[in-house]
């Protein structure tokens, strides 16, 4: 990984053409073309949408090690003066997935030169991480059972942490979260006679603060619960009609899946009681469902050794990230762990319009992954 100019060029190329979750066709084509040049033993495309897996076999039998990157960008307009700024109006690679992809591409180059001594490596590029749908879809593809890993690893760059330093969680790594969509139906009426209809206004006015009291954040432990209202709508934008329907969207967040089940039950009971009190019809649905993402102690041990061997400064933390990650899906059936790679103390935050992945991290992340692979598979 001495000469990384071509990797930086690839990162900038991916950055120019971001595609949102589920729509990553061109990104996937670019990645697959690059991987093909390194002659993997297997190249699977179209996994769970636009997902890709490149498989590099070792000489002898052994475990399967999967390294995960994400294909998707975000529906956010980028603010940048870089010559490689997004060419897709309204879209940007503002979570650094362009950088994550290039780190994993760098592994293909190394594995092409020297295959693992045993087992095999699966370089996985999953679609739709930002919506929480991609990893599950990737795993649900029937072809996944042929490449099911024994170990799975990934990283996410982390603004606020010194450039190139690593933070690693012993257990819980990312929170569980889900979007709860509450629809309340009554009856419209003429604005001159609101009493002839049934407006969800009072129920909504009561529910919004009471939903928040169910989860007020606090310490990131097993009891942690946070309810954030993200959207609300009452009736239509008109002066002639008293509203007959309303919606509240809330994001529920916990450290573990058991607490999430409890929080959902409590929120549903609260909403049901309020709807009943006001004679409203209720429907509840969920979207953007992320299960908790937990690191396995054996995988964490491998990561610690690889970080030390690679000469990367690292620290352990008990606190998981508040955000969610569908990498937790890869923990099903595999010993998995993900780590945080500092992208700089003064770096804009993920999903900020002025965020940009630091190219200096490419050899650091790729180097840790390569060390992991060599340590486990030789
Ligand atoms: Zn993101
Ligand atoms: Zn991300």
mmCIF file of C-alpha atoms and ligand atoms in Angstrom:
data_model
loop_
_atom_site.group_PDB
_atom_site.id
_atom_site.type_symbol
_atom_site.label_atom_id
_atom_site.label_comp_id
_atom_site.label_asym_id
_atom_site.label_seq_id
_atom_site.Cartn_x
_atom_site.Cartn_y
_atom_site.Cartn_z
ATOM 1 C CA UNK A 1 0.000 0.000 0.000
ATOM 2 C CA UNK A 2 2.958 2.314 -0.635
ATOM 3 C CA UNK A 3 1.485 3.890 -3.733
ATOM 4 C CA UNK A 4 -2.012 4.999 -2.888
ATOM 5 C CA UNK A 5 -2.592 7.733 -5.485
ATOM 6 C CA UNK A 6 -4.846 5.400 -7.494
ATOM 7 C CA UNK A 7 -6.879 4.616 -4.355
ATOM 8 C CA UNK A 8 -7.355 8.315 -3.665
ATOM 9 C CA UNK A 9 -8.378 8.774 -7.305
ATOM 10 C CA UNK A 10 -10.944 5.983 -6.955
ATOM 11 C CA UNK A 11 -12.292 7.563 -3.740
ATOM 12 C CA UNK A 12 -12.728 10.874 -5.533
ATOM 13 C CA UNK A 13 -14.424 9.161 -8.481
ATOM 14 C CA UNK A 14 -16.910 7.450 -6.123
ATOM 15 C CA UNK A 15 -17.381 10.750 -4.288
ATOM 16 C CA UNK A 16 -18.338 12.541 -7.523
ATOM 17 C CA UNK A 17 -21.228 10.180 -8.190
ATOM 18 C CA UNK A 18 -23.019 9.364 -4.911
ATOM 19 C CA UNK A 19 -26.127 7.199 -5.066
ATOM 20 C CA UNK A 20 -28.661 6.755 -2.283
ATOM 21 C CA UNK A 21 -29.723 3.532 -0.543
ATOM 22 C CA UNK A 22 -31.060 0.911 -2.912
ATOM 23 C CA UNK A 23 -30.034 2.914 -5.961
ATOM 24 C CA UNK A 24 -26.294 2.161 -6.029
ATOM 25 C CA UNK A 25 -26.123 0.631 -9.539
ATOM 26 C CA UNK A 26 -23.292 2.772 -10.941
ATOM 27 C CA UNK A 27 -21.287 2.682 -7.708
ATOM 28 C CA UNK A 28 -21.601 -1.109 -7.683
ATOM 29 C CA UNK A 29 -20.528 -1.287 -11.329
ATOM 30 C CA UNK A 30 -17.405 0.794 -10.598
ATOM 31 C CA UNK A 31 -16.516 -1.376 -7.598
ATOM 32 C CA UNK A 32 -17.167 -4.658 -9.433
ATOM 33 C CA UNK A 33 -15.024 -3.529 -12.404
ATOM 34 C CA UNK A 34 -12.167 -2.633 -10.055
ATOM 35 C CA UNK A 35 -12.451 -5.920 -8.147
ATOM 36 C CA UNK A 36 -12.588 -7.955 -11.353
ATOM 37 C CA UNK A 37 -9.140 -6.629 -12.299
ATOM 38 C CA UNK A 38 -7.784 -8.342 -9.167
ATOM 39 C CA UNK A 39 -9.135 -11.734 -10.230
ATOM 40 C CA UNK A 40 -11.038 -12.900 -7.157
ATOM 41 C CA UNK A 41 -11.961 -16.600 -7.083
ATOM 42 C CA UNK A 42 -15.604 -15.589 -7.022
ATOM 43 C CA UNK A 43 -17.315 -12.272 -7.718
ATOM 44 C CA UNK A 44 -20.972 -12.130 -6.740
ATOM 45 C CA UNK A 45 -23.045 -9.121 -7.787
ATOM 46 C CA UNK A 46 -26.643 -8.091 -7.166
ATOM 47 C CA UNK A 47 -26.629 -9.352 -3.584
ATOM 48 C CA UNK A 48 -29.697 -7.989 -1.790
ATOM 49 C CA UNK A 49 -29.976 -5.237 -4.396
ATOM 50 C CA UNK A 50 -26.648 -3.878 -5.644
ATOM 51 C CA UNK A 51 -24.436 -5.704 -3.119
ATOM 52 C CA UNK A 52 -21.119 -7.267 -4.170
ATOM 53 C CA UNK A 53 -18.919 -9.974 -2.672
ATOM 54 C CA UNK A 54 -15.396 -10.770 -3.887
ATOM 55 C CA UNK A 55 -14.030 -14.053 -2.551
ATOM 56 C CA UNK A 56 -10.309 -14.833 -2.268
ATOM 57 C CA UNK A 57 -9.584 -18.449 -1.353
ATOM 58 C CA UNK A 58 -6.657 -19.717 0.674
ATOM 59 C CA UNK A 59 -4.686 -22.856 -0.187
ATOM 60 C CA UNK A 60 -6.028 -24.917 2.709
ATOM 61 C CA UNK A 61 -9.247 -25.181 4.684
ATOM 62 C CA UNK A 62 -9.984 -22.615 7.354
ATOM 63 C CA UNK A 63 -12.446 -20.004 8.509
ATOM 64 C CA UNK A 64 -14.144 -17.382 6.338
ATOM 65 C CA UNK A 65 -13.344 -13.766 7.201
ATOM 66 C CA UNK A 66 -15.723 -11.109 5.857
ATOM 67 C CA UNK A 67 -14.792 -7.429 5.660
ATOM 68 C CA UNK A 68 -17.741 -5.086 5.092
ATOM 69 C CA UNK A 69 -17.986 -1.738 3.290
ATOM 70 C CA UNK A 70 -21.103 0.251 2.330
ATOM 71 C CA UNK A 71 -22.091 1.467 -1.129
ATOM 72 C CA UNK A 72 -24.583 4.226 -0.380
ATOM 73 C CA UNK A 73 -24.425 8.009 -0.155
ATOM 74 C CA UNK A 74 -27.034 10.359 1.278
ATOM 75 C CA UNK A 75 -29.866 12.563 -0.029
ATOM 76 C CA UNK A 76 -28.087 15.697 1.265
ATOM 77 C CA UNK A 77 -26.671 18.494 -0.889
ATOM 78 C CA UNK A 78 -22.922 18.667 -0.423
ATOM 79 C CA UNK A 79 -21.208 21.966 0.379
ATOM 80 C CA UNK A 80 -17.707 21.669 -1.029
ATOM 81 C CA UNK A 81 -15.212 23.475 -3.226
ATOM 82 C CA UNK A 82 -13.200 20.303 -3.899
ATOM 83 C CA UNK A 83 -12.762 19.467 -7.573
ATOM 84 C CA UNK A 84 -14.238 16.040 -6.824
ATOM 85 C CA UNK A 85 -17.411 17.407 -5.184
ATOM 86 C CA UNK A 86 -20.682 15.625 -5.912
ATOM 87 C CA UNK A 87 -21.969 15.906 -9.469
ATOM 88 C CA UNK A 88 -25.380 14.632 -8.367
ATOM 89 C CA UNK A 89 -27.436 17.602 -7.200
ATOM 90 C CA UNK A 90 -28.999 16.940 -3.810
ATOM 91 C CA UNK A 91 -26.812 13.904 -3.060
ATOM 92 C CA UNK A 92 -23.485 13.485 -1.317
ATOM 93 C CA UNK A 93 -21.059 10.940 0.114
ATOM 94 C CA UNK A 94 -21.349 12.574 3.521
ATOM 95 C CA UNK A 95 -20.888 9.508 5.743
ATOM 96 C CA UNK A 96 -17.520 8.465 4.302
ATOM 97 C CA UNK A 97 -18.731 5.266 2.668
ATOM 98 C CA UNK A 98 -16.646 6.266 -0.371
ATOM 99 C CA UNK A 99 -13.546 5.975 1.841
ATOM 100 C CA UNK A 100 -14.722 2.725 3.435
ATOM 101 C CA UNK A 101 -15.172 1.176 -0.027
ATOM 102 C CA UNK A 102 -11.686 2.152 -1.153
ATOM 103 C CA UNK A 103 -10.087 0.634 1.951
ATOM 104 C CA UNK A 104 -11.727 -2.695 1.128
ATOM 105 C CA UNK A 105 -10.760 -2.407 -2.552
ATOM 106 C CA UNK A 106 -7.162 -1.963 -1.330
ATOM 107 C CA UNK A 107 -7.459 -5.399 0.304
ATOM 108 C CA UNK A 108 -8.342 -6.961 -3.038
ATOM 109 C CA UNK A 109 -5.042 -5.656 -4.432
ATOM 110 C CA UNK A 110 -3.124 -7.193 -1.544
ATOM 111 C CA UNK A 111 -4.989 -10.504 -1.670
ATOM 112 C CA UNK A 112 -4.424 -10.747 -5.422
ATOM 113 C CA UNK A 113 -0.666 -10.586 -4.755
ATOM 114 C CA UNK A 114 -0.790 -13.007 -1.848
ATOM 115 C CA UNK A 115 -3.796 -15.131 -1.162
ATOM 116 C CA UNK A 116 -4.489 -16.220 2.438
ATOM 117 C CA UNK A 117 -2.696 -19.370 3.564
ATOM 118 C CA UNK A 118 -5.963 -20.967 4.632
ATOM 119 C CA UNK A 119 -9.703 -20.289 4.707
ATOM 120 C CA UNK A 120 -11.020 -17.474 2.565
ATOM 121 C CA UNK A 121 -11.692 -13.770 2.581
ATOM 122 C CA UNK A 122 -15.019 -12.248 1.530
ATOM 123 C CA UNK A 123 -14.842 -8.558 0.629
ATOM 124 C CA UNK A 124 -18.467 -7.447 1.037
ATOM 125 C CA UNK A 125 -19.925 -4.208 -0.298
ATOM 126 C CA UNK A 126 -23.429 -3.952 1.078
ATOM 127 C CA UNK A 127 -26.165 -1.698 -0.278
ATOM 128 C CA UNK A 128 -28.573 0.514 1.668
ATOM 129 C CA UNK A 129 -26.809 0.884 5.009
ATOM 130 C CA UNK A 130 -28.333 4.297 5.677
ATOM 131 C CA UNK A 131 -31.888 2.931 5.684
ATOM 132 C CA UNK A 132 -31.014 -0.164 7.710
ATOM 133 C CA UNK A 133 -32.278 -2.467 4.970
ATOM 134 C CA UNK A 134 -29.134 -3.424 3.083
ATOM 135 C CA UNK A 135 -27.300 -5.858 5.356
ATOM 136 C CA UNK A 136 -30.435 -7.924 5.976
ATOM 137 C CA UNK A 137 -31.185 -8.018 2.235
ATOM 138 C CA UNK A 138 -27.555 -8.963 1.509
ATOM 139 C CA UNK A 139 -27.753 -11.837 4.002
ATOM 140 C CA UNK A 140 -31.169 -12.910 2.757
ATOM 141 C CA UNK A 141 -29.816 -13.571 -0.753
ATOM 142 C CA UNK A 142 -29.722 -17.365 -1.248
ATOM 143 C CA UNK A 143 -26.088 -17.093 -2.419
ATOM 144 C CA UNK A 144 -25.075 -15.688 0.975
ATOM 145 C CA UNK A 145 -25.229 -19.140 2.569
ATOM 146 C CA UNK A 146 -22.247 -20.144 0.344
ATOM 147 C CA UNK A 147 -20.112 -17.282 1.660
ATOM 148 C CA UNK A 148 -21.445 -17.144 5.245
ATOM 149 C CA UNK A 149 -18.554 -15.903 7.382
ATOM 150 C CA UNK A 150 -17.086 -17.199 10.644
ATOM 151 C CA UNK A 151 -15.737 -13.719 11.353
ATOM 152 C CA UNK A 152 -17.042 -10.347 10.178
ATOM 153 C CA UNK A 153 -15.337 -6.977 10.604
ATOM 154 C CA UNK A 154 -16.015 -3.403 9.610
ATOM 155 C CA UNK A 155 -15.084 0.108 10.600
ATOM 156 C CA UNK A 156 -16.700 3.489 10.552
ATOM 157 C CA UNK A 157 -14.767 6.706 10.450
ATOM 158 C CA UNK A 158 -15.469 8.914 13.457
ATOM 159 C CA UNK A 159 -15.264 12.712 13.436
ATOM 160 C CA UNK A 160 -14.264 14.087 16.835
ATOM 161 C CA UNK A 161 -11.642 11.386 17.391
ATOM 162 C CA UNK A 162 -8.021 12.208 16.465
ATOM 163 C CA UNK A 163 -7.134 11.336 12.882
ATOM 164 C CA UNK A 164 -6.038 7.721 12.582
ATOM 165 C CA UNK A 165 -6.735 6.752 16.204
ATOM 166 C CA UNK A 166 -9.113 3.900 16.989
ATOM 167 C CA UNK A 167 -11.877 3.470 19.537
ATOM 168 C CA UNK A 168 -13.238 -0.014 20.148
ATOM 169 C CA UNK A 169 -16.244 -1.244 22.162
ATOM 170 C CA UNK A 170 -15.973 -4.458 24.179
ATOM 171 C CA UNK A 171 -19.652 -5.346 23.672
ATOM 172 C CA UNK A 172 -22.475 -2.999 22.553
ATOM 173 C CA UNK A 173 -21.144 -0.984 19.605
ATOM 174 C CA UNK A 174 -24.220 0.758 18.156
ATOM 175 C CA UNK A 175 -27.733 1.418 19.404
ATOM 176 C CA UNK A 176 -30.882 -0.237 18.134
ATOM 177 C CA UNK A 177 -33.284 2.223 16.539
ATOM 178 C CA UNK A 178 -36.487 2.287 14.556
ATOM 179 C CA UNK A 179 -38.861 4.789 13.053
ATOM 180 C CA UNK A 180 -42.411 4.654 14.432
ATOM 181 C CA UNK A 181 -45.105 6.116 12.196
ATOM 182 C CA UNK A 182 -48.354 6.889 14.029
ATOM 183 C CA UNK A 183 -51.416 7.667 11.883
ATOM 184 C CA UNK A 184 -54.558 8.987 13.569
ATOM 185 C CA UNK A 185 -57.778 9.111 11.534
ATOM 186 C CA UNK A 186 -60.899 11.074 12.444
ATOM 187 C CA UNK A 187 -63.232 12.990 10.128
ATOM 188 C CA UNK A 188 -62.824 16.259 8.221
ATOM 189 C CA UNK A 189 -65.413 18.988 8.404
ATOM 190 C CA UNK A 190 -65.978 22.547 7.210
ATOM 191 C CA UNK A 191 -63.684 24.967 8.960
ATOM 192 C CA UNK A 192 -66.819 26.936 9.880
ATOM 193 C CA UNK A 193 -68.166 23.922 11.787
ATOM 194 C CA UNK A 194 -65.253 21.990 13.340
ATOM 195 C CA UNK A 195 -67.683 20.309 15.753
ATOM 196 C CA UNK A 196 -69.155 18.336 12.843
ATOM 197 C CA UNK A 197 -65.857 16.521 12.324
ATOM 198 C CA UNK A 198 -63.311 14.706 14.447
ATOM 199 C CA UNK A 199 -59.868 16.288 14.527
ATOM 200 C CA UNK A 200 -56.842 14.397 15.893
ATOM 201 C CA UNK A 201 -55.437 17.732 17.143
ATOM 202 C CA UNK A 202 -56.003 17.139 20.862
ATOM 203 C CA UNK A 203 -54.673 13.601 20.733
ATOM 204 C CA UNK A 204 -51.565 14.768 18.859
ATOM 205 C CA UNK A 205 -51.030 17.663 21.252
ATOM 206 C CA UNK A 206 -51.146 15.238 24.187
ATOM 207 C CA UNK A 207 -49.059 12.537 22.535
ATOM 208 C CA UNK A 208 -46.081 14.550 21.375
ATOM 209 C CA UNK A 209 -44.738 15.476 24.835
ATOM 210 C CA UNK A 210 -45.849 12.218 26.448
ATOM 211 C CA UNK A 211 -44.052 10.078 23.849
ATOM 212 C CA UNK A 212 -40.842 11.929 24.627
ATOM 213 C CA UNK A 213 -41.194 11.203 28.348
ATOM 214 C CA UNK A 214 -40.980 7.456 27.541
ATOM 215 C CA UNK A 215 -37.350 7.849 26.487
ATOM 216 C CA UNK A 216 -35.288 10.784 27.654
ATOM 217 C CA UNK A 217 -31.798 9.473 26.965
ATOM 218 C CA UNK A 218 -29.290 9.500 29.806
ATOM 219 C CA UNK A 219 -26.420 7.093 30.353
ATOM 220 C CA UNK A 220 -25.804 4.638 27.506
ATOM 221 C CA UNK A 221 -26.549 1.478 29.463
ATOM 222 C CA UNK A 222 -29.084 -1.345 29.188
ATOM 223 C CA UNK A 223 -31.879 0.959 30.414
ATOM 224 C CA UNK A 224 -31.117 3.696 27.900
ATOM 225 C CA UNK A 225 -34.125 4.818 25.833
ATOM 226 C CA UNK A 226 -34.512 7.910 23.688
ATOM 227 C CA UNK A 227 -37.620 9.011 21.788
ATOM 228 C CA UNK A 228 -37.070 11.770 19.226
ATOM 229 C CA UNK A 229 -39.991 13.327 17.326
ATOM 230 C CA UNK A 230 -38.860 13.769 13.729
ATOM 231 C CA UNK A 231 -42.037 14.801 11.908
ATOM 232 C CA UNK A 232 -45.680 15.691 12.522
ATOM 233 C CA UNK A 233 -48.527 16.631 10.225
ATOM 234 C CA UNK A 234 -52.110 17.650 10.972
ATOM 235 C CA UNK A 235 -54.705 17.932 8.206
ATOM 236 C CA UNK A 236 -53.886 19.741 4.988
ATOM 237 C CA UNK A 237 -52.347 23.142 4.263
ATOM 238 C CA UNK A 238 -55.681 24.933 3.878
ATOM 239 C CA UNK A 239 -57.965 27.330 5.815
ATOM 240 C CA UNK A 240 -61.257 25.807 4.684
ATOM 241 C CA UNK A 241 -61.100 22.319 6.194
ATOM 242 C CA UNK A 242 -60.913 21.212 9.819
ATOM 243 C CA UNK A 243 -58.433 18.310 9.894
ATOM 244 C CA UNK A 244 -59.527 14.682 9.828
ATOM 245 C CA UNK A 245 -56.139 12.990 9.979
ATOM 246 C CA UNK A 246 -52.731 13.454 11.531
ATOM 247 C CA UNK A 247 -49.369 11.748 11.684
ATOM 248 C CA UNK A 248 -46.527 11.697 14.158
ATOM 249 C CA UNK A 249 -43.141 10.188 13.324
ATOM 250 C CA UNK A 250 -40.810 9.297 16.141
ATOM 251 C CA UNK A 251 -37.423 7.586 16.244
ATOM 252 C CA UNK A 252 -37.007 5.153 19.137
ATOM 253 C CA UNK A 253 -33.485 4.332 20.304
ATOM 254 C CA UNK A 254 -32.097 1.877 22.873
ATOM 255 C CA UNK A 255 -28.794 0.123 23.547
ATOM 256 C CA UNK A 256 -30.212 -3.389 23.255
ATOM 257 C CA UNK A 257 -33.033 -5.165 21.450
ATOM 258 C CA UNK A 258 -34.881 -6.259 24.618
ATOM 259 C CA UNK A 259 -35.234 -2.668 25.780
ATOM 260 C CA UNK A 260 -36.409 -1.746 22.265
ATOM 261 C CA UNK A 261 -39.233 -4.280 22.497
ATOM 262 C CA UNK A 262 -40.302 -2.775 25.836
ATOM 263 C CA UNK A 263 -40.108 0.775 24.472
ATOM 264 C CA UNK A 264 -42.234 -0.117 21.432
ATOM 265 C CA UNK A 265 -44.845 -1.760 23.662
ATOM 266 C CA UNK A 266 -44.977 1.271 25.952
ATOM 267 C CA UNK A 267 -45.275 3.696 23.029
ATOM 268 C CA UNK A 268 -47.974 1.615 21.352
ATOM 269 C CA UNK A 269 -49.999 1.395 24.599
ATOM 270 C CA UNK A 270 -49.757 5.154 25.080
ATOM 271 C CA UNK A 271 -50.860 5.914 21.534
ATOM 272 C CA UNK A 272 -53.664 3.354 21.632
ATOM 273 C CA UNK A 273 -55.048 4.833 24.872
ATOM 274 C CA UNK A 274 -55.026 8.351 23.430
ATOM 275 C CA UNK A 275 -56.660 7.256 20.171
ATOM 276 C CA UNK A 276 -59.372 5.414 22.097
ATOM 277 C CA UNK A 277 -59.975 8.413 24.366
ATOM 278 C CA UNK A 278 -60.670 10.598 21.327
ATOM 279 C CA UNK A 279 -62.510 8.031 19.212
ATOM 280 C CA UNK A 280 -59.822 8.045 16.520
ATOM 281 C CA UNK A 281 -58.793 5.178 14.281
ATOM 282 C CA UNK A 282 -55.151 4.304 14.761
ATOM 283 C CA UNK A 283 -52.515 2.644 12.661
ATOM 284 C CA UNK A 284 -48.864 2.168 13.595
ATOM 285 C CA UNK A 285 -46.057 1.065 11.305
ATOM 286 C CA UNK A 286 -42.281 0.865 11.592
ATOM 287 C CA UNK A 287 -39.503 1.678 9.161
ATOM 288 C CA UNK A 288 -35.704 2.089 9.187
ATOM 289 C CA UNK A 289 -35.408 -0.775 11.663
ATOM 290 C CA UNK A 290 -31.867 -1.264 12.998
ATOM 291 C CA UNK A 291 -31.160 -4.006 15.493
ATOM 292 C CA UNK A 292 -28.489 -3.399 18.122
ATOM 293 C CA UNK A 293 -24.945 -4.045 16.917
ATOM 294 C CA UNK A 294 -22.825 -5.957 19.398
ATOM 295 C CA UNK A 295 -19.150 -6.899 19.220
ATOM 296 C CA UNK A 296 -18.100 -10.491 19.961
ATOM 297 C CA UNK A 297 -15.240 -10.856 22.484
ATOM 298 C CA UNK A 298 -13.222 -13.202 20.246
ATOM 299 C CA UNK A 299 -13.505 -10.814 17.302
ATOM 300 C CA UNK A 300 -12.591 -7.902 19.583
ATOM 301 C CA UNK A 301 -9.484 -9.837 20.669
ATOM 302 C CA UNK A 302 -8.407 -10.292 17.034
ATOM 303 C CA UNK A 303 -8.966 -6.592 16.410
ATOM 304 C CA UNK A 304 -6.872 -5.587 19.430
ATOM 305 C CA UNK A 305 -3.966 -7.736 18.202
ATOM 306 C CA UNK A 306 -4.269 -6.414 14.645
ATOM 307 C CA UNK A 307 -4.371 -2.787 15.814
ATOM 308 C CA UNK A 308 -1.292 -3.285 17.963
ATOM 309 C CA UNK A 309 0.560 -5.132 15.179
ATOM 310 C CA UNK A 310 -0.360 -2.377 12.713
ATOM 311 C CA UNK A 311 1.010 0.259 15.101
ATOM 312 C CA UNK A 312 -2.312 2.064 15.413
ATOM 313 C CA UNK A 313 -3.136 3.883 18.674
ATOM 314 C CA UNK A 314 -6.346 2.437 20.120
ATOM 315 C CA UNK A 315 -8.505 2.719 23.217
ATOM 316 C CA UNK A 316 -11.412 0.669 24.574
ATOM 317 C CA UNK A 317 -14.715 2.276 25.530
ATOM 318 C CA UNK A 318 -17.846 1.038 27.296
ATOM 319 C CA UNK A 319 -20.084 3.544 25.533
ATOM 320 C CA UNK A 320 -21.677 2.448 22.270
ATOM 321 C CA UNK A 321 -22.453 4.977 19.574
ATOM 322 C CA UNK A 322 -25.926 6.532 19.809
ATOM 323 C CA UNK A 323 -26.475 6.024 16.125
ATOM 324 C CA UNK A 324 -27.382 2.704 14.523
ATOM 325 C CA UNK A 325 -25.656 0.436 12.036
ATOM 326 C CA UNK A 326 -27.022 -2.536 10.194
ATOM 327 C CA UNK A 327 -23.610 -4.242 10.401
ATOM 328 C CA UNK A 328 -25.177 -5.953 13.449
ATOM 329 C CA UNK A 329 -26.888 -8.247 10.923
ATOM 330 C CA UNK A 330 -23.512 -9.820 10.138
ATOM 331 C CA UNK A 331 -23.190 -10.845 13.798
ATOM 332 C CA UNK A 332 -25.838 -13.484 13.133
ATOM 333 C CA UNK A 333 -23.838 -16.669 12.782
ATOM 334 C CA UNK A 334 -20.449 -14.909 12.870
ATOM 335 C CA UNK A 335 -18.083 -13.542 15.472
ATOM 336 C CA UNK A 336 -18.168 -9.902 14.473
ATOM 337 C CA UNK A 337 -16.747 -6.591 15.562
ATOM 338 C CA UNK A 338 -16.588 -3.082 14.214
ATOM 339 C CA UNK A 339 -14.308 -0.261 15.274
ATOM 340 C CA UNK A 340 -14.218 3.525 15.027
ATOM 341 C CA UNK A 341 -11.397 5.118 13.103
ATOM 342 C CA UNK A 342 -10.860 8.769 14.015
ATOM 343 C CA UNK A 343 -11.326 11.150 11.107
ATOM 344 C CA UNK A 344 -10.048 14.186 13.022
ATOM 345 C CA UNK A 345 -11.023 16.226 16.055
ATOM 346 C CA UNK A 346 -12.147 19.204 13.979
ATOM 347 C CA UNK A 347 -13.734 17.239 11.153
ATOM 348 C CA UNK A 348 -17.403 18.105 10.392
ATOM 349 C CA UNK A 349 -19.777 15.459 11.733
ATOM 350 C CA UNK A 350 -21.178 12.576 9.676
ATOM 351 C CA UNK A 351 -24.135 13.686 7.521
ATOM 352 C CA UNK A 352 -23.077 17.361 7.772
ATOM 353 C CA UNK A 353 -23.214 18.971 4.303
ATOM 354 C CA UNK A 354 -19.503 19.889 4.536
ATOM 355 C CA UNK A 355 -18.251 16.460 5.660
ATOM 356 C CA UNK A 356 -15.555 14.819 3.511
ATOM 357 C CA UNK A 357 -13.709 11.556 4.188
ATOM 358 C CA UNK A 358 -9.973 12.171 4.884
ATOM 359 C CA UNK A 359 -7.881 10.313 2.300
ATOM 360 C CA UNK A 360 -5.078 9.935 4.847
ATOM 361 C CA UNK A 361 -7.174 7.221 6.540
ATOM 362 C CA UNK A 362 -7.158 4.871 3.545
ATOM 363 C CA UNK A 363 -3.846 3.096 4.360
ATOM 364 C CA UNK A 364 -4.636 3.047 8.101
ATOM 365 C CA UNK A 365 -7.999 1.278 7.753
ATOM 366 C CA UNK A 366 -6.807 -1.031 4.999
ATOM 367 C CA UNK A 367 -3.674 -1.848 7.010
ATOM 368 C CA UNK A 368 -5.686 -2.908 10.068
ATOM 369 C CA UNK A 369 -7.995 -5.083 7.969
ATOM 370 C CA UNK A 370 -5.033 -6.690 6.192
ATOM 371 C CA UNK A 371 -3.316 -7.410 9.519
ATOM 372 C CA UNK A 372 -6.550 -8.999 10.796
ATOM 373 C CA UNK A 373 -6.745 -11.236 7.728
ATOM 374 C CA UNK A 374 -3.097 -12.292 7.926
ATOM 375 C CA UNK A 375 -3.343 -12.917 11.680
ATOM 376 C CA UNK A 376 -6.413 -15.135 11.345
ATOM 377 C CA UNK A 377 -5.756 -16.824 7.995
ATOM 378 C CA UNK A 378 -2.042 -16.384 7.426
HETATM 379 ZN ZN1 LIG B 1 -24.506 7.584 7.610
HETATM 380 ZN ZN1 LIG B 2 -22.087 5.501 7.598
#
